[in-house]
Amino acid sequence: GQQVMQIPQYQHVQEGEDFTTYCNSSTTLSNIQWYKQRPGGHPVFLIQLVKSGEVKKQKRLTFQFGEAKKNSSLHITATQTTDVGTYFCAGTSGTYKYIFGTGTRLKVLA
Amino acid sequence: KAGVTQTPRYLIKTRGQQVTLSCSPISGHRSVSWYQQTPGQGLQFLFEYFSETQRNKGNFPGRFSGRQFSNSRSEMNVSTLELGDSALYLCASSPLGVPGELFFGEGSRLTVL
């Protein structure tokens, strides 16, 4: 079945350092979404990418969708303590369901 | 606009019992999907409903079932509970479903003893 892997599983960074999480799908995706879940909270939508090679920016966050639409990345520039949480990618390939990645837990040390 | 509401927020059950969880989506949203979240397995898709019809389901045993009512509210039921069913159950609503943005509720944390 379709699988979506994310790396790394955990990442500890010093405040001000950059952070990147990668998402890889076993199948071609129709679109991909990114969510952030704060500790004790629920996933909150960040962005959706649809086009091959698409790049979107939200302030310090940069999202990319691979040319083959099988991988994606989220890059945070100059992390802040408010960036703490688990980042999930979620992809779909033509069915009425999203397959969530395994998540990357980010810890930011002040 | 009120967000997605899930009840109960916390519950404790014993093995062999059954449980029903409820989800009220954002007003106007017709798609409701359910996910099981555990530390070891992450977020796993259970099923998705749209206008009272189940459009897709994940790889869970038949003990897990759900339904959606005409007002879009949804319930999921787990029968003959097992210890491994302990998890956070998240409901998400969206206006039309895939590929739209999912709005998650706070979840129902189930502990099976």
Short mmCIF file of C-alpha atoms in Angstrom, two decimals:
data_model
loop_
_atom_site.label_atom_id
_atom_site.label_comp_id
_atom_site.label_asym_id
_atom_site.label_seq_id
_atom_site.Cartn_x
_atom_site.Cartn_y
_atom_site.Cartn_z
CA GLY A 1 0.00 0.00 0.00
CA GLN A 2 0.91 3.64 -0.24
CA GLN A 3 3.47 4.78 2.31
CA VAL A 4 4.76 8.21 3.19
CA MET A 5 8.02 8.38 5.10
CA GLN A 6 9.45 11.43 6.79
CA ILE A 7 12.96 12.14 7.91
CA PRO A 8 14.34 12.91 10.34
CA GLN A 9 12.12 11.48 13.06
CA TYR A 10 13.49 13.97 15.61
CA GLN A 11 15.51 17.15 15.31
CA HIS A 12 16.93 19.33 18.04
CA VAL A 13 18.22 22.72 16.94
CA GLN A 14 19.52 25.82 18.64
CA GLU A 15 17.26 28.82 18.29
CA GLY A 16 18.28 30.68 15.16
CA GLU A 17 19.43 27.58 13.27
CA ASP A 18 17.65 26.32 10.19
CA PHE A 19 15.55 23.15 10.04
CA THR A 20 14.41 20.91 7.20
CA THR A 21 12.12 17.91 7.13
CA TYR A 22 11.72 15.65 4.11
CA CYS A 23 8.74 13.64 3.00
CA ASN A 24 8.95 10.71 0.55
CA SER A 25 6.05 8.81 -0.95
CA SER A 26 6.13 5.35 -2.47
CA THR A 27 3.66 6.51 -5.12
CA THR A 28 3.04 9.66 -7.14
CA LEU A 29 0.90 12.12 -5.25
CA SER A 30 -1.92 14.31 -6.53
CA ASN A 31 -1.12 16.91 -3.91
CA ILE A 32 0.60 17.22 -0.59
CA GLN A 33 -0.25 19.12 2.55
CA TRP A 34 1.77 20.08 5.60
CA TYR A 35 0.46 20.22 9.16
CA LYS A 36 1.95 21.31 12.47
CA GLN A 37 0.96 19.75 15.77
CA ARG A 38 2.05 21.48 18.95
CA PRO A 39 2.66 19.28 22.02
CA GLY A 40 -0.72 18.31 23.44
CA GLY A 41 -2.54 19.87 20.51
CA HIS A 42 -4.11 18.82 17.25
CA PRO A 43 -2.71 19.09 13.72
CA VAL A 44 -3.13 22.50 12.14
CA PHE A 45 -3.00 23.01 8.38
CA LEU A 46 -0.01 24.95 7.06
CA ILE A 47 -0.12 24.69 3.28
CA GLN A 48 -1.10 22.63 0.24
CA LEU A 49 1.06 22.03 -2.83
CA VAL A 50 -0.42 20.73 -6.07
CA LYS A 51 1.92 21.40 -8.99
CA SER A 52 5.09 19.54 -9.86
CA GLY A 53 8.13 21.55 -8.70
CA GLU A 54 5.95 24.00 -6.79
CA VAL A 55 7.60 26.20 -4.16
CA LYS A 56 5.62 28.23 -1.64
CA LYS A 57 6.80 30.51 1.15
CA GLN A 58 5.15 31.60 4.37
CA LYS A 59 7.41 34.04 6.20
CA ARG A 60 10.28 31.84 7.47
CA LEU A 61 8.78 28.61 6.08
CA THR A 62 9.53 27.33 2.57
CA PHE A 63 7.67 24.37 1.11
CA GLN A 64 8.66 22.41 -1.99
CA PHE A 65 6.95 19.72 -4.02
CA GLY A 66 9.25 17.52 -6.07
CA GLU A 67 9.27 17.39 -9.85
CA ALA A 68 8.10 13.77 -9.80
CA LYS A 69 5.45 14.61 -7.17
CA LYS A 70 6.77 11.87 -4.90
CA ASN A 71 8.63 13.99 -2.38
CA SER A 72 8.34 17.26 -0.54
CA SER A 73 10.24 19.32 1.97
CA LEU A 74 9.60 21.95 4.59
CA HIS A 75 12.43 24.32 5.48
CA ILE A 76 12.32 26.73 8.40
CA THR A 77 14.85 29.55 8.43
CA ALA A 78 16.14 30.87 11.76
CA THR A 79 13.99 28.72 14.03
CA GLN A 80 12.22 30.22 17.02
CA THR A 81 10.90 28.56 20.16
CA THR A 82 7.39 28.96 18.75
CA ASP A 83 8.33 26.52 15.97
CA VAL A 84 8.39 23.62 18.45
CA GLY A 85 6.08 20.78 17.49
CA THR A 86 5.67 17.85 15.15
CA TYR A 87 5.45 18.52 11.43
CA PHE A 88 3.48 16.11 9.27
CA CYS A 89 3.15 15.86 5.55
CA ALA A 90 -0.03 14.31 4.16
CA GLY A 91 -0.49 13.16 0.60
CA THR A 92 -3.25 11.78 -1.53
CA SER A 93 -3.14 9.93 -4.81
CA GLY A 94 -6.61 10.10 -6.19
CA THR A 95 -8.54 8.48 -3.37
CA TYR A 96 -10.66 10.05 -0.69
CA LYS A 97 -8.04 9.79 1.97
CA TYR A 98 -4.85 11.40 3.08
CA ILE A 99 -1.86 9.30 4.03
CA PHE A 100 0.09 11.05 6.73
CA GLY A 101 3.83 10.91 7.02
CA THR A 102 5.47 9.61 10.15
CA GLY A 103 6.17 13.16 11.35
CA THR A 104 9.27 15.06 12.41
CA ARG A 105 9.39 16.26 15.99
CA LEU A 106 11.23 19.56 16.27
CA LYS A 107 12.72 20.82 19.50
CA VAL A 108 14.20 24.31 19.61
CA LEU A 109 16.70 25.06 22.34
CA ALA A 110 16.78 28.68 23.49
CA LYS B 1 -17.39 30.01 13.27
CA ALA B 2 -17.17 27.18 15.78
CA GLY B 3 -14.43 24.64 15.17
CA VAL B 4 -14.63 20.87 15.05
CA THR B 5 -15.99 19.51 18.32
CA GLN B 6 -15.19 16.06 19.58
CA THR B 7 -16.73 14.37 22.59
CA PRO B 8 -15.80 12.98 24.96
CA ARG B 9 -12.30 14.43 25.28
CA TYR B 10 -11.06 11.70 27.59
CA LEU B 11 -12.34 8.27 28.43
CA ILE B 12 -11.16 5.11 30.11
CA LYS B 13 -12.53 1.72 29.17
CA THR B 14 -11.63 -1.87 29.92
CA ARG B 15 -10.84 -4.62 27.46
CA GLY B 16 -13.87 -6.10 25.78
CA GLN B 17 -16.02 -3.00 26.19
CA GLN B 18 -17.14 -0.85 23.33
CA VAL B 19 -16.91 2.91 22.84
CA THR B 20 -18.63 5.54 20.72
CA LEU B 21 -16.93 8.82 19.85
CA SER B 22 -18.70 11.81 18.41
CA CYS B 23 -17.61 14.55 16.05
CA SER B 24 -19.44 17.72 15.06
CA PRO B 25 -17.83 19.29 12.01
CA ILE B 26 -17.56 22.95 11.17
CA SER B 27 -20.89 24.25 9.93
CA GLY B 28 -21.18 23.71 6.18
CA HIS B 29 -18.49 21.04 6.01
CA ARG B 30 -19.80 17.83 4.48
CA SER B 31 -16.71 15.65 4.77
CA VAL B 32 -15.62 14.08 8.03
CA SER B 33 -12.60 11.83 8.36
CA TRP B 34 -11.26 9.97 11.36
CA TYR B 35 -7.67 9.21 12.35
CA GLN B 36 -6.00 7.19 15.05
CA GLN B 37 -2.85 8.71 16.48
CA THR B 38 -0.40 6.70 18.55
CA PRO B 39 3.24 7.41 19.40
CA GLY B 40 4.42 4.36 17.49
CA GLN B 41 2.23 4.54 14.38
CA GLY B 42 1.64 8.23 13.89
CA LEU B 43 -1.60 9.38 12.26
CA GLN B 44 -3.47 6.53 10.59
CA PHE B 45 -6.55 7.02 8.46
CA LEU B 46 -9.66 5.20 9.66
CA PHE B 47 -12.45 6.31 7.32
CA GLU B 48 -13.96 9.27 5.51
CA TYR B 49 -17.62 10.18 5.12
CA PHE B 50 -19.25 12.60 2.77
CA SER B 51 -22.99 13.25 2.77
CA GLU B 52 -23.61 10.14 4.87
CA THR B 53 -21.62 7.87 2.53
CA GLN B 54 -18.35 6.23 3.43
CA ARG B 55 -16.03 7.04 0.56
CA ASN B 56 -12.91 5.31 1.81
CA LYS B 57 -11.63 3.33 4.74
CA GLY B 58 -8.24 2.51 6.11
CA ASN B 59 -6.72 -0.81 7.08
CA PHE B 60 -8.40 -1.35 10.41
CA PRO B 61 -10.35 -4.40 11.58
CA GLY B 62 -14.11 -4.53 11.40
CA ARG B 63 -14.31 -3.65 15.09
CA PHE B 64 -13.87 -0.07 13.95
CA SER B 65 -16.95 1.39 12.35
CA GLY B 66 -18.43 4.78 11.72
CA ARG B 67 -21.36 6.64 10.35
CA GLN B 68 -22.40 10.12 9.38
CA PHE B 69 -25.76 11.70 9.94
CA SER B 70 -27.73 14.01 7.69
CA ASN B 71 -26.48 17.04 9.65
CA SER B 72 -22.87 15.91 8.89
CA ARG B 73 -22.18 14.96 12.49
CA SER B 74 -20.27 11.71 12.67
CA GLU B 75 -19.71 8.94 15.15
CA MET B 76 -17.17 6.18 15.28
CA ASN B 77 -17.53 3.01 17.26
CA VAL B 78 -14.94 0.55 18.45
CA SER B 79 -16.25 -2.76 19.73
CA THR B 80 -14.49 -5.41 21.81
CA LEU B 81 -11.76 -3.00 22.86
CA GLU B 82 -8.16 -4.18 23.01
CA LEU B 83 -5.23 -2.64 24.88
CA GLY B 84 -3.74 -1.59 21.54
CA ASP B 85 -6.76 0.60 20.82
CA SER B 86 -5.49 3.12 23.36
CA ALA B 87 -4.86 6.22 21.28
CA LEU B 88 -5.89 9.75 20.44
CA TYR B 89 -8.76 9.62 17.96
CA LEU B 90 -8.89 12.69 15.79
CA CYS B 91 -11.74 13.85 13.64
CA ALA B 92 -11.23 16.27 10.79
CA SER B 93 -13.77 18.09 8.69
CA SER B 94 -13.52 19.78 5.34
CA PRO B 95 -16.01 21.39 2.98
CA LEU B 96 -15.72 18.77 0.26
CA GLY B 97 -13.02 16.39 1.45
CA VAL B 98 -9.91 15.51 -0.51
CA PRO B 99 -8.01 17.46 -1.61
CA GLY B 100 -9.06 20.26 0.68
CA GLU B 101 -7.64 21.50 3.93
CA LEU B 102 -8.48 19.40 6.96
CA PHE B 103 -9.69 21.08 10.13
CA PHE B 104 -8.99 18.89 13.11
CA GLY B 105 -10.79 18.66 16.41
CA GLU B 106 -8.98 18.41 19.73
CA GLY B 107 -9.40 14.64 19.72
CA SER B 108 -10.76 12.01 22.06
CA ARG B 109 -8.10 10.30 24.13
CA LEU B 110 -9.07 6.70 24.79
CA THR B 111 -7.30 4.58 27.36
CA VAL B 112 -8.06 0.87 27.44
CA LEU B 113 -7.15 -0.95 30.66
#
